[in-house]
Coordinates of C-alpha atoms (C1' of nucleotides) in Angstrom, one line a residue:
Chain A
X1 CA 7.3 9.8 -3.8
X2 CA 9.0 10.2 -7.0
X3 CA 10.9 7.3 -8.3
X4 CA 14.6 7.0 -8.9
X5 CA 14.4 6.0 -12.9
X6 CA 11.6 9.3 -13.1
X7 CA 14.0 11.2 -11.4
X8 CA 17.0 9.7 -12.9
X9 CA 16.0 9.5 -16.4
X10 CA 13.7 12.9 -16.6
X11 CA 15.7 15.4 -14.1
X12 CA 15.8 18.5 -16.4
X13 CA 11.9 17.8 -17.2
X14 CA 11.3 17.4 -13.4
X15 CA 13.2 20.5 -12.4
X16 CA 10.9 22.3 -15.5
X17 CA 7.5 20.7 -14.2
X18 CA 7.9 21.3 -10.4
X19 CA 8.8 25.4 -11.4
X20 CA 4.9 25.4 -11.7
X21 CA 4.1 24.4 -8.1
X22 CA 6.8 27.0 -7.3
X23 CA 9.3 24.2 -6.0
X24 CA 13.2 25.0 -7.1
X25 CA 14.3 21.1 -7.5
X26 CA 17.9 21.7 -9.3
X27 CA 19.6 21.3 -5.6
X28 CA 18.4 18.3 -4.9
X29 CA 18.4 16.1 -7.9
X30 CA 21.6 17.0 -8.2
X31 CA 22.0 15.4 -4.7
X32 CA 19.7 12.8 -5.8
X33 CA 22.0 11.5 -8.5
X34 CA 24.8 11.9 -6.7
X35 CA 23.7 9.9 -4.4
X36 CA 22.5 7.2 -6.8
X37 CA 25.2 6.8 -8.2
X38 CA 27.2 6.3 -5.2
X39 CA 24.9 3.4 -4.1
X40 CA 25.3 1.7 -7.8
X41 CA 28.8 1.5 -7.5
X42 CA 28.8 0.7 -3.8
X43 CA 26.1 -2.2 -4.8
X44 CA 28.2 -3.7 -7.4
X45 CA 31.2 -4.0 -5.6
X46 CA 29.3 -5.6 -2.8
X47 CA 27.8 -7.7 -5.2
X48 CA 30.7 -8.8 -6.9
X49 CA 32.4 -9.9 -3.4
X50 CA 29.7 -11.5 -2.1
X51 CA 29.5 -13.7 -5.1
X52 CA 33.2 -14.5 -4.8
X53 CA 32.4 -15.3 -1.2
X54 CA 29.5 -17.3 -1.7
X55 CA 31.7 -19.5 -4.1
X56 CA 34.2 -20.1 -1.8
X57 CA 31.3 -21.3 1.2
X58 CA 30.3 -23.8 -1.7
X59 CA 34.0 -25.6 -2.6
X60 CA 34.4 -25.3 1.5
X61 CA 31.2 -27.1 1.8
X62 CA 32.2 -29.7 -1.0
X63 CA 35.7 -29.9 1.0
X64 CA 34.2 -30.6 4.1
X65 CA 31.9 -33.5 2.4
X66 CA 34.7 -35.3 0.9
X67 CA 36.9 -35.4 4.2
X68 CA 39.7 -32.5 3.3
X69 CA 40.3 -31.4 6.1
X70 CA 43.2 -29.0 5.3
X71 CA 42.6 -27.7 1.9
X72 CA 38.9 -26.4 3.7
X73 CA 40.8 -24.9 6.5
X74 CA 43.3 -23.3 4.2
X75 CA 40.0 -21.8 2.3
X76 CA 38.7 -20.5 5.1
X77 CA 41.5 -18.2 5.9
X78 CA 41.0 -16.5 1.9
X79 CA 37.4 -15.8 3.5
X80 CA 38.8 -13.5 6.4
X81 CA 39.8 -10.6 4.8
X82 CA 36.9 -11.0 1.8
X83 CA 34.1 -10.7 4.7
X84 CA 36.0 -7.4 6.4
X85 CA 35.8 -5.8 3.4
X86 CA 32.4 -7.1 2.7
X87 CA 31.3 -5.4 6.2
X88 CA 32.9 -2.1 5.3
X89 CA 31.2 -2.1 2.2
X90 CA 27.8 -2.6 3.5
X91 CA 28.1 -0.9 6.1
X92 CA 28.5 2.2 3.9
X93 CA 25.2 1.8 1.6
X94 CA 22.9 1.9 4.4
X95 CA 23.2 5.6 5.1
X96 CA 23.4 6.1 1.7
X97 CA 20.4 5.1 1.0
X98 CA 18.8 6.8 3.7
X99 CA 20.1 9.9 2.2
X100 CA 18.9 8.7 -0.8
X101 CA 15.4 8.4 -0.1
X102 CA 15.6 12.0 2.8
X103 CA 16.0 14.0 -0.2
X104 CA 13.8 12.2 -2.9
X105 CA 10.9 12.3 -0.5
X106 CA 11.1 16.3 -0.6
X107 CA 10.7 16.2 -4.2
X108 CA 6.7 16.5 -4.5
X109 CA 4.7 15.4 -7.0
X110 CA 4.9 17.0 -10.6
X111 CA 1.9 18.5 -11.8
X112 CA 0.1 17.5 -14.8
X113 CA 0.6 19.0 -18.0
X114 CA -3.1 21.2 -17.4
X115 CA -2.4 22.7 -14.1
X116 CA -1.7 26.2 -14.2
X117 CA 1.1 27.9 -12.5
X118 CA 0.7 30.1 -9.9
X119 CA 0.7 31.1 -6.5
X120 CA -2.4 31.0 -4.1
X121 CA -6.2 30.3 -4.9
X122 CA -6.2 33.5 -6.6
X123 CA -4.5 32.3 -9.4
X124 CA -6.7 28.7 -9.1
X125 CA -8.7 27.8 -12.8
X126 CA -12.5 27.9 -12.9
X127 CA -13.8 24.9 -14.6
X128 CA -17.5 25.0 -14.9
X129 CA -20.6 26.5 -13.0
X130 CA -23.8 25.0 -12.7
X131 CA -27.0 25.7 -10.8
X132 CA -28.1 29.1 -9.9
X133 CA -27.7 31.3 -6.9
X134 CA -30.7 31.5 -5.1
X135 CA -32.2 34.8 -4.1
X136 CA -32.7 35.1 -0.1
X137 CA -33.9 37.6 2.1
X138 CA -31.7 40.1 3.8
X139 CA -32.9 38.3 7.1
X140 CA -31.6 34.7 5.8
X141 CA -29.7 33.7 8.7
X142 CA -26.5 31.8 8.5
X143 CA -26.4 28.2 10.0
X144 CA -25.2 28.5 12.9
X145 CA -28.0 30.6 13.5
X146 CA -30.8 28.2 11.8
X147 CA -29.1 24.9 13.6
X148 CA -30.0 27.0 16.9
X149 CA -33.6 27.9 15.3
X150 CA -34.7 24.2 14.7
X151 CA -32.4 22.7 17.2
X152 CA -31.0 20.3 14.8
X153 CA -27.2 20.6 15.6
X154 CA -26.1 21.6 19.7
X155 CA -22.5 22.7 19.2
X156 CA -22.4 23.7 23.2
X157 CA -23.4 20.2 23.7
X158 CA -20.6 18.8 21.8
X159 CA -18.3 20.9 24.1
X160 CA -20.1 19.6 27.0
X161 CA -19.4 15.8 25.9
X162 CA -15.7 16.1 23.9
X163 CA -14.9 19.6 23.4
X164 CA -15.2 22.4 20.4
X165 CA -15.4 20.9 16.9
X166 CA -17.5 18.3 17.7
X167 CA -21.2 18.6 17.1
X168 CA -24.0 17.0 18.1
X169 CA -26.7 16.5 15.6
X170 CA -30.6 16.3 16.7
X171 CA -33.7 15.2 15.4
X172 CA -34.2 16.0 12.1
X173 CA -30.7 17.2 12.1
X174 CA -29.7 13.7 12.7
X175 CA -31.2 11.9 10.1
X176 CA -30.6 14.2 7.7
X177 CA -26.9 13.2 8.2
X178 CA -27.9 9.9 7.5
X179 CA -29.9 10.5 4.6
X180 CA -26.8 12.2 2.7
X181 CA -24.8 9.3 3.6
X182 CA -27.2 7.1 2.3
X183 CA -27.9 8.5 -0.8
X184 CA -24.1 9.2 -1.1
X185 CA -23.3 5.6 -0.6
X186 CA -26.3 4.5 -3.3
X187 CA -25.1 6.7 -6.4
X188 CA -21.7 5.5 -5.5
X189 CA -23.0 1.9 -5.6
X190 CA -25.1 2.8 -8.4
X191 CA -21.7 4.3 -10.8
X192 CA -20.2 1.2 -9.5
X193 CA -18.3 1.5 -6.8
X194 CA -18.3 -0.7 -4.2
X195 CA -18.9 -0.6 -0.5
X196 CA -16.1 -1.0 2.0
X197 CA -16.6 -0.4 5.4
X198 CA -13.2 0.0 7.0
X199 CA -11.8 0.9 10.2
X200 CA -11.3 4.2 11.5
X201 CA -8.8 3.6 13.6
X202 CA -5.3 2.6 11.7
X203 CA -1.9 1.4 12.5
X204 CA 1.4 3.4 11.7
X205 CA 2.2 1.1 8.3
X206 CA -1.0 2.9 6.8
X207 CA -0.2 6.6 8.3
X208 CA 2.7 6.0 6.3
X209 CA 1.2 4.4 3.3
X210 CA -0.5 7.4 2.5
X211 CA 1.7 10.3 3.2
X212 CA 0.0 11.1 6.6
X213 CA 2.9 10.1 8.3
X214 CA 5.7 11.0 9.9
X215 CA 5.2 14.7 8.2
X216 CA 1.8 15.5 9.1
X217 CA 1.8 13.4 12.4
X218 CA -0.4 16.5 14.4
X219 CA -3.0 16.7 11.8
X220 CA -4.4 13.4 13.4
X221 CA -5.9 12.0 16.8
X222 CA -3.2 9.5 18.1
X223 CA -4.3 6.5 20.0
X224 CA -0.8 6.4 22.0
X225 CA -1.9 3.9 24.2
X226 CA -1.8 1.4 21.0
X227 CA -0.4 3.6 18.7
X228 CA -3.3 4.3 16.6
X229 CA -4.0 6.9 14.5
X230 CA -7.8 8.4 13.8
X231 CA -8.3 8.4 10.4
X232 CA -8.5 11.6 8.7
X233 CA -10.6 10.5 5.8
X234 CA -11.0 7.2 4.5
X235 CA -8.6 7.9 1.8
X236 CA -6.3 6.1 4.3
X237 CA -7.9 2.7 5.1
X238 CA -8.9 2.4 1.9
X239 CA -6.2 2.9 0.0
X240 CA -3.8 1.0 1.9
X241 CA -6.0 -2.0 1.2
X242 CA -3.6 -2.0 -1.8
X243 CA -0.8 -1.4 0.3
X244 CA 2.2 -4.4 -0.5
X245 CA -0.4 -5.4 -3.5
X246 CA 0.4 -6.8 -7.0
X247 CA -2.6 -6.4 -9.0
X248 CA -3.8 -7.9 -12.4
X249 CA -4.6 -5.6 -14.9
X250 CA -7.6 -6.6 -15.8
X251 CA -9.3 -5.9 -12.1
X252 CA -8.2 -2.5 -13.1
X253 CA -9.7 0.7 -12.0
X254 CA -10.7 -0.6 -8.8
X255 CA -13.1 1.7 -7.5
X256 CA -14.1 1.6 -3.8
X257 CA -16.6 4.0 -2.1
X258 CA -16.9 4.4 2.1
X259 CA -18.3 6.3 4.3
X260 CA -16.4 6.9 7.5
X261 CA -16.1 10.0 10.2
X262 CA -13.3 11.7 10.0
X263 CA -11.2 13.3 12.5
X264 CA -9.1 16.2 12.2
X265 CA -7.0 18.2 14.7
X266 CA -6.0 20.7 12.6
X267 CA -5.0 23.3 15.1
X268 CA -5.3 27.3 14.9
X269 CA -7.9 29.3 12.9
X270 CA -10.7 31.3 14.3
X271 CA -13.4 33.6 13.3
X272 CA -16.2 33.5 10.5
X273 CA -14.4 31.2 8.3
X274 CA -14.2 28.2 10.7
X275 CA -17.6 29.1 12.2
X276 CA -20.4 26.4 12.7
X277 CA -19.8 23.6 10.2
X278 CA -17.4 25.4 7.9
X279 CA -14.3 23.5 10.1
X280 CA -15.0 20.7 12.5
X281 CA -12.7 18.6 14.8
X282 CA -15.4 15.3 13.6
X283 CA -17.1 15.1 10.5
X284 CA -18.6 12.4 8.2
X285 CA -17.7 12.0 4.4
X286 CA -17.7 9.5 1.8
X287 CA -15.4 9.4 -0.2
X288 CA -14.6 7.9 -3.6
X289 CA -10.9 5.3 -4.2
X290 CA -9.7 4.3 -7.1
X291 CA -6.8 2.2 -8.7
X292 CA -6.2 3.2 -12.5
X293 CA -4.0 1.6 -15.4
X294 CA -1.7 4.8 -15.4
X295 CA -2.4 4.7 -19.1
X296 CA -5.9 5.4 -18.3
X297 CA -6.1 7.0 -15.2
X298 CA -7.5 10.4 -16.3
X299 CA -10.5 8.6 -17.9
X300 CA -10.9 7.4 -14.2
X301 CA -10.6 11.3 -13.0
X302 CA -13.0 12.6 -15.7
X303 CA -15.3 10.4 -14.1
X304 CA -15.1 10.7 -10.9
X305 CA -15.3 14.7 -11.2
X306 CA -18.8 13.7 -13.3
X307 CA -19.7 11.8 -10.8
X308 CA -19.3 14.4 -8.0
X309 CA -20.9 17.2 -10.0
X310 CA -24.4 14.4 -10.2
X311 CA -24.0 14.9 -6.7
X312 CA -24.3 18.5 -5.7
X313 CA -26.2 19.0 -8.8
X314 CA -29.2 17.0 -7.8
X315 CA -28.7 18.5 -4.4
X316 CA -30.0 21.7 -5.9
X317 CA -26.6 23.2 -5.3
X318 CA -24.9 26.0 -7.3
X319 CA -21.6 24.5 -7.7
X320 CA -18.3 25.2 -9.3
X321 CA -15.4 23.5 -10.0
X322 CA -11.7 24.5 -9.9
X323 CA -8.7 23.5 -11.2
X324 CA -6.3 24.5 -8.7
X325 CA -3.1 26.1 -9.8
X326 CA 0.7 24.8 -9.0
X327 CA 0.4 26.7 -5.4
X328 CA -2.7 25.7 -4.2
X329 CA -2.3 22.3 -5.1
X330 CA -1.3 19.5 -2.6
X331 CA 2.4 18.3 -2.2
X332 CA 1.3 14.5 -3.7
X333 CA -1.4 15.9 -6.1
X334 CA -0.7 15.7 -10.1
X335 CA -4.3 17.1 -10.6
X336 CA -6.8 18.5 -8.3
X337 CA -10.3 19.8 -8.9
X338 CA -12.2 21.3 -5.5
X339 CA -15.8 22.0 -6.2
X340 CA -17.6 24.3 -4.2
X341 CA -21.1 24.8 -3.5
X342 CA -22.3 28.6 -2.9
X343 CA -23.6 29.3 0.9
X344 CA -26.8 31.6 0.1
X345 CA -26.2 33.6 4.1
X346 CA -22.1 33.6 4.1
X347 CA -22.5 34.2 0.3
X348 CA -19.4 32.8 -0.6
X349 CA -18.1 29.7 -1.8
X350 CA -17.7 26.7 0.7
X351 CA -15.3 23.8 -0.4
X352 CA -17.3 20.3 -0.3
X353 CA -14.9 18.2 -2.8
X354 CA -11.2 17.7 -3.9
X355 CA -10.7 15.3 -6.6
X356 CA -6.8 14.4 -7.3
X357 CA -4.8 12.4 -9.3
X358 CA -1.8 11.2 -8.0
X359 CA -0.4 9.3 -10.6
X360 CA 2.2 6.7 -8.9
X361 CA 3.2 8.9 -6.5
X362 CA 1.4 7.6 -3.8
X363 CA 1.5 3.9 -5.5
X364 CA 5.3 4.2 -4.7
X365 CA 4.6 4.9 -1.4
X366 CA 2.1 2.3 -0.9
X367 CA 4.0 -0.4 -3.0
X368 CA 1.1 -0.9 -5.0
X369 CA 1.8 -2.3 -8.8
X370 CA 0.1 -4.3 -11.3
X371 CA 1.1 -6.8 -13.8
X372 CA -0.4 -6.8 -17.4
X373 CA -1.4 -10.2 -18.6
X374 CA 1.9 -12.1 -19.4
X375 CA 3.8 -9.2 -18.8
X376 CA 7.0 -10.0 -16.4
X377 CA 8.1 -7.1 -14.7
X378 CA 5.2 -5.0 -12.2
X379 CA 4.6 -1.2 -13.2
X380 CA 2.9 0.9 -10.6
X381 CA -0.5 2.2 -10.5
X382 CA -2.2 5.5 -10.5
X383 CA -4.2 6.3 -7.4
X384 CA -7.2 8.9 -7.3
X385 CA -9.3 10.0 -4.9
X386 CA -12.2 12.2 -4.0
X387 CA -14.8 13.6 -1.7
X388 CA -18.6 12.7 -2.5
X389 CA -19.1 14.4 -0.4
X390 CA -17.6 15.5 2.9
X391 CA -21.2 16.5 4.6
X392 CA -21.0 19.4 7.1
X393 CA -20.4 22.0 4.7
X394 CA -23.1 20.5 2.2
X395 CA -25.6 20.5 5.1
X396 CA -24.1 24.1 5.2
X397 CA -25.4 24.9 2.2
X398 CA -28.7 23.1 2.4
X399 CA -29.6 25.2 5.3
X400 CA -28.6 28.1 3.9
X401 CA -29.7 28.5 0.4
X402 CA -33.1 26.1 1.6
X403 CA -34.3 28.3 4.2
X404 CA -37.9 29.7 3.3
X405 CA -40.3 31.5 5.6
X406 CA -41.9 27.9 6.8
X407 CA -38.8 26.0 7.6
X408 CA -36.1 24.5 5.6
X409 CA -36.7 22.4 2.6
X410 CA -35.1 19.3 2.1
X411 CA -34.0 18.8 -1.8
X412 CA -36.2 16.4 -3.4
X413 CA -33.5 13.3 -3.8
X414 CA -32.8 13.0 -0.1
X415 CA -36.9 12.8 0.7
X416 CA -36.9 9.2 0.0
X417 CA -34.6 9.1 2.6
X418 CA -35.4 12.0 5.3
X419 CA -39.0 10.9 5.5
X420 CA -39.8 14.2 5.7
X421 CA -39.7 17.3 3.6
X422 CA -39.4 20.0 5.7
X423 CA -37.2 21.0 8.4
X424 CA -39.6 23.0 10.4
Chain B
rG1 C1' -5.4 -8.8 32.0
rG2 C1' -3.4 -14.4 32.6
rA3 C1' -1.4 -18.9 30.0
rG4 C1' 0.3 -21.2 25.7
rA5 C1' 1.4 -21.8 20.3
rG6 C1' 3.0 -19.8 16.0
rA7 C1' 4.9 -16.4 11.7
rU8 C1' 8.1 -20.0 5.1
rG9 C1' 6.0 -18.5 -2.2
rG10 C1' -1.4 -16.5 -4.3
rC11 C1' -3.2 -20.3 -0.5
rA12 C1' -2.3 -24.9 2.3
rG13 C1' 2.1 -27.0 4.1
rA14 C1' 7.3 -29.6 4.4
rG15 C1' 12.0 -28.2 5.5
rU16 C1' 16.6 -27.8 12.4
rG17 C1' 23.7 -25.6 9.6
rG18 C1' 26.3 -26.8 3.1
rU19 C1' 23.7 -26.4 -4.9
rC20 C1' 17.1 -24.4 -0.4
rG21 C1' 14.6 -19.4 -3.7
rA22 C1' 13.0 -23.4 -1.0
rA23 C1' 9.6 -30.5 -1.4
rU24 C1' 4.5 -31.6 -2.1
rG25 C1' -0.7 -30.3 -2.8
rC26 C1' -4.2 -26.6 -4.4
rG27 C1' -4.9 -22.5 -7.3
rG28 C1' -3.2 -19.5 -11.8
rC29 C1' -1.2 -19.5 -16.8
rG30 C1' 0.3 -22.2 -21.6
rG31 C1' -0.2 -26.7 -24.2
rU32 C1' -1.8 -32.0 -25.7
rC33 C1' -6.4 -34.6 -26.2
rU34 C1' -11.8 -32.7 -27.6
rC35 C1' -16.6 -30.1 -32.2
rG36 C1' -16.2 -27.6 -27.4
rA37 C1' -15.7 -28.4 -22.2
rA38 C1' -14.5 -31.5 -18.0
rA39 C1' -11.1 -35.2 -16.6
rA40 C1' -6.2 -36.9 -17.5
rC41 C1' -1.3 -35.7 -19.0
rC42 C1' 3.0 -32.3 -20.1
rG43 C1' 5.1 -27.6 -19.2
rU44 C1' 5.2 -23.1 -16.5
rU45 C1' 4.3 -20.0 -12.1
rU46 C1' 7.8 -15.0 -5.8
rU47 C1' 9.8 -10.2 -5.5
rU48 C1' 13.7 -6.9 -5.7
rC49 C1' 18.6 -4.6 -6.7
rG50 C1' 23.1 -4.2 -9.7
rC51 C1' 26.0 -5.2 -14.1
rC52 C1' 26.2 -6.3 -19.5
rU53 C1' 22.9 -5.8 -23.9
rA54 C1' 20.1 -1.4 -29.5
rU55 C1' 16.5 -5.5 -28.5
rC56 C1' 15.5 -10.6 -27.3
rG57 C1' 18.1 -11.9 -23.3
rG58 C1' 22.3 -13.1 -20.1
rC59 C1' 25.2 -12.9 -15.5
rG60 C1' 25.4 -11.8 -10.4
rG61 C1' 23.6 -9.9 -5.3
rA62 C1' 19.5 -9.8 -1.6
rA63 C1' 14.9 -11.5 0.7
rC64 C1' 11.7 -17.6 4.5
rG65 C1' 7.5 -11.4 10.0
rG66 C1' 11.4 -7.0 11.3
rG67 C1' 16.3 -6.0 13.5
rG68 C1' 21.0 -7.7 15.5
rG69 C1' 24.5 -11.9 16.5
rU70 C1' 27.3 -16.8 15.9
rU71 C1' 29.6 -19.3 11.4
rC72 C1' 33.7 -20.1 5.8
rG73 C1' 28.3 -21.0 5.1
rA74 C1' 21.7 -19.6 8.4
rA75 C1' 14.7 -20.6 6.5
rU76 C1' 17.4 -23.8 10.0
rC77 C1' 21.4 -21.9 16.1
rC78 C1' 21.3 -17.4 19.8
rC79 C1' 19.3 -12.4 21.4
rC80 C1' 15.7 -8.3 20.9
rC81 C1' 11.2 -6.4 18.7
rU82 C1' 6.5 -6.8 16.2
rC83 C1' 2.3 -9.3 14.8
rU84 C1' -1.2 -13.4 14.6
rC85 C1' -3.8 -17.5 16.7
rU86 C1' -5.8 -20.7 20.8
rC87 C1' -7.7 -21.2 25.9
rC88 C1' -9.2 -18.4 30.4
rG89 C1' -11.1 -13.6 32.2
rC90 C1' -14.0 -9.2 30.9
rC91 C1' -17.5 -7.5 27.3
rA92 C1' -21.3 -4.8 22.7

RNA sequence: GGAGAGAUGGCAGAGUGGUCGAAUGCGGCGGUCUCGAAAACCGUUUUUCGCCUAUCGGCGGAACGGGGGUUCGAAUCCCCCUCUCUCCGCCA
């Protein structure tokens, strides 16, 4: 969420900035203000009578102390009509700040000064492209097809155990999984990130911290038994690490890498699109955390989105990366690049990364500041975040674009860890 | 699942109705001493909201797990909730 003085101090800019995600904001900062303002006034009145108040507790306390009976009980009756008002007051500024904070919470997060607007992915940015599209045969079969062909992944027996959308790899099919998240995990280590193994089960507090909650409540599995949420990514045990958390600036960016399953309900959607790996129920990822000076969080961004290209590029993956436009962007994104690696067999682009910025907007959420050395007062952090990589849709791609008359050919970086080279 | 104990500042830990935002210790920061460091000593060290102020800053409110209550006054008394720990049971 936005925060008051942003809001306050920058409406008309706001109003201007959120045009490009196509979001009309006049309304509601209008609201917003007037709400504000309200609760100022409300607060200092409060303030001012509670202070009176508090000064007459101390000279009846003094009173008592010294034996005078009378002049305390004569004080006391001054306090009678002091605390009614008091209690009117108060009583007020509650629901005002709840309205307060109903209507900034709509307010999504202002794009950065790059992003394009636009509509729908149409109008999205291309970046960069790197690697080449392979040539295959007119009998290149997609994955679901090859999974079946080298029984490497049994979808039917995933139904079997939990239901659709939850795959069970085999075999080679196996460890390949865990070679990606290996060598995932190492060049993470290796860019210096470190290694946090969380939970993947979290309480409400961190649904919360991290947007997931109470908006997007059916987009996870829910524990109800405990009231525990399946994490969706690891974006959200991760980050709310720094959930409540004043940091010194000099730990700063904090840059934390995990690999976790994720689990996603994400109801509706059939045909080609969501076929084989292209959507799943349970997946794996790792994915990439960060906590950035907000004077240098783009420096944090530009390397994280270097980072994930390595990636798919030494996959021997043609890639490309997007900027997505105002539209297509998230509600708490200030910056998102998606990369995409190209699926030789569904020829077309498959979505394997999304890298964001989101500036404090999150931080506010999360309650996650810093503190520059000797500085006083706490300023928020930036928080980013990105894929490297989510893996069915890379495995996807492997399959697809690897697939050679003799089996499937693992990409040279992930032999070290496959112990084998070909998927055969 | 059963029984009990507890939740206070970065940590440890005191505080059972009246200058308590909170003793003390540790840690952190600044300084004295030193060629430098350690030790010792001195000082400093929660967060948040509002008002005033060009700024430095000043004044005031709130917060001792969360919510409610009693009272002129609550960290302290009462009620509800949440969480944590210990022992037993079960168990990878």
């Amino acid at each position: 969420m936005l925060t008051i003085n942003q809001i306050r101090e920058n409406s008309d800019f706001i109003i201007e900035r959120l045009k490009v995600k196509n979001f009309k904001a006049d309304e509601i900062i209008d609201r917003i203000i007037q709400l504000d303002t309200s609760r100022r006034e409300i607060q200092a009145k409060t303030d001012s009578m509670q202070n009176e108040m508090n000064r007459i507790s101390k000279e009846i306390g003094s009173m008592m102390k010294e034996g005078r009976k009378d002049e305390a009980e004569a004080a006391k009756q001054k306090t009678y009509s002091l605390k009614e008002e008091i209690k009117i007051l108060s009583e007020k500024i509650g629901p005002v700040e709840n309205d307060l904070r109903t209507e900034i919470i709509k307010l999504p997060n202002l794009p950065h000064e790059s992003v394009a607007p636009g509509k729908s992915a149409e109008d999205n940015v291309l970046v960069r492209q790197g690697g080449t599209i392979p040539e295959v045969s007119d009998k290149a079969l997609p994955h679901w097809d090859l999974i079946k062909k080298y029984d490497i992944i049994d979808f039917d027996l995933g139904i079997k155990l939990t239901g659709a959308g939850f795959p069970v790899y085999l075999g080679k099919g196996a460890k390949l999984q865990r070679a990606l998240i290996s060598f995932f995990l190492d060049e993470g280590v290796k860019a210096g990130y470190k290694e946090v193994m969380p939970p993947i089960m979290v309480n409400e507090d961190s649904g919360f911290g991290t947007g997931q909650l109470p908006d997007k409540e059916g987009q996870m599995y829910h524990a109800t038994l405990d009231n525990f949420y399946l994490i969706p990514t690891a974006e959200v045990p991760v980050t709310n690490i720094y959930r409540d958390v004043i940091l010194n600036a000099d730990v700063l960016p904090v840059k934390n890498i995990a690999y976790t399953p994720c689990f996603r309900r994400e109801a509706g959607s059939w045909g080609a699109h969501v076929r084989g790996l292209n959507r799943l129920h349970q997946f794996d990822k790792v994915e990439i955390v960060r906590i950035a000076h907000p004077d240098r969080s783009y420096e944090s961004f530009e390397e994280m989105v270097t980072h994930v290209e390595s990636l798919v590029a030494r996959l021997d993956l043609p890639y490309r990366i997007i900027r997505l436009c105002g539209g297509d962007m998230s509600f708490t994104s200030s910056l998102t690049y998606d990369f995409e690696v190209w699926s030789a067999a569904q020829k077309r682009w498959l979505e394997v990364s999304s890298v964001s910025n989101f500036e404090s907007f999150q931080a506010n959420r999360l309650k996650c500041r810093f503190k520059d050395k000797g500085d006083k007062q706490t300023r928020l952090v930036h928080t980013l975040n990105g894929s490297a990589l989510a893996l069915p849709r890379i495995v996807a791609a492997i399959l697809e674009n690897n697939q050679t008359e003799e089996g499937i050919k693992v990409p040279e970086v992930l032999i070290p860890y496959t112990g084998f080279d070909m998927i055969s």
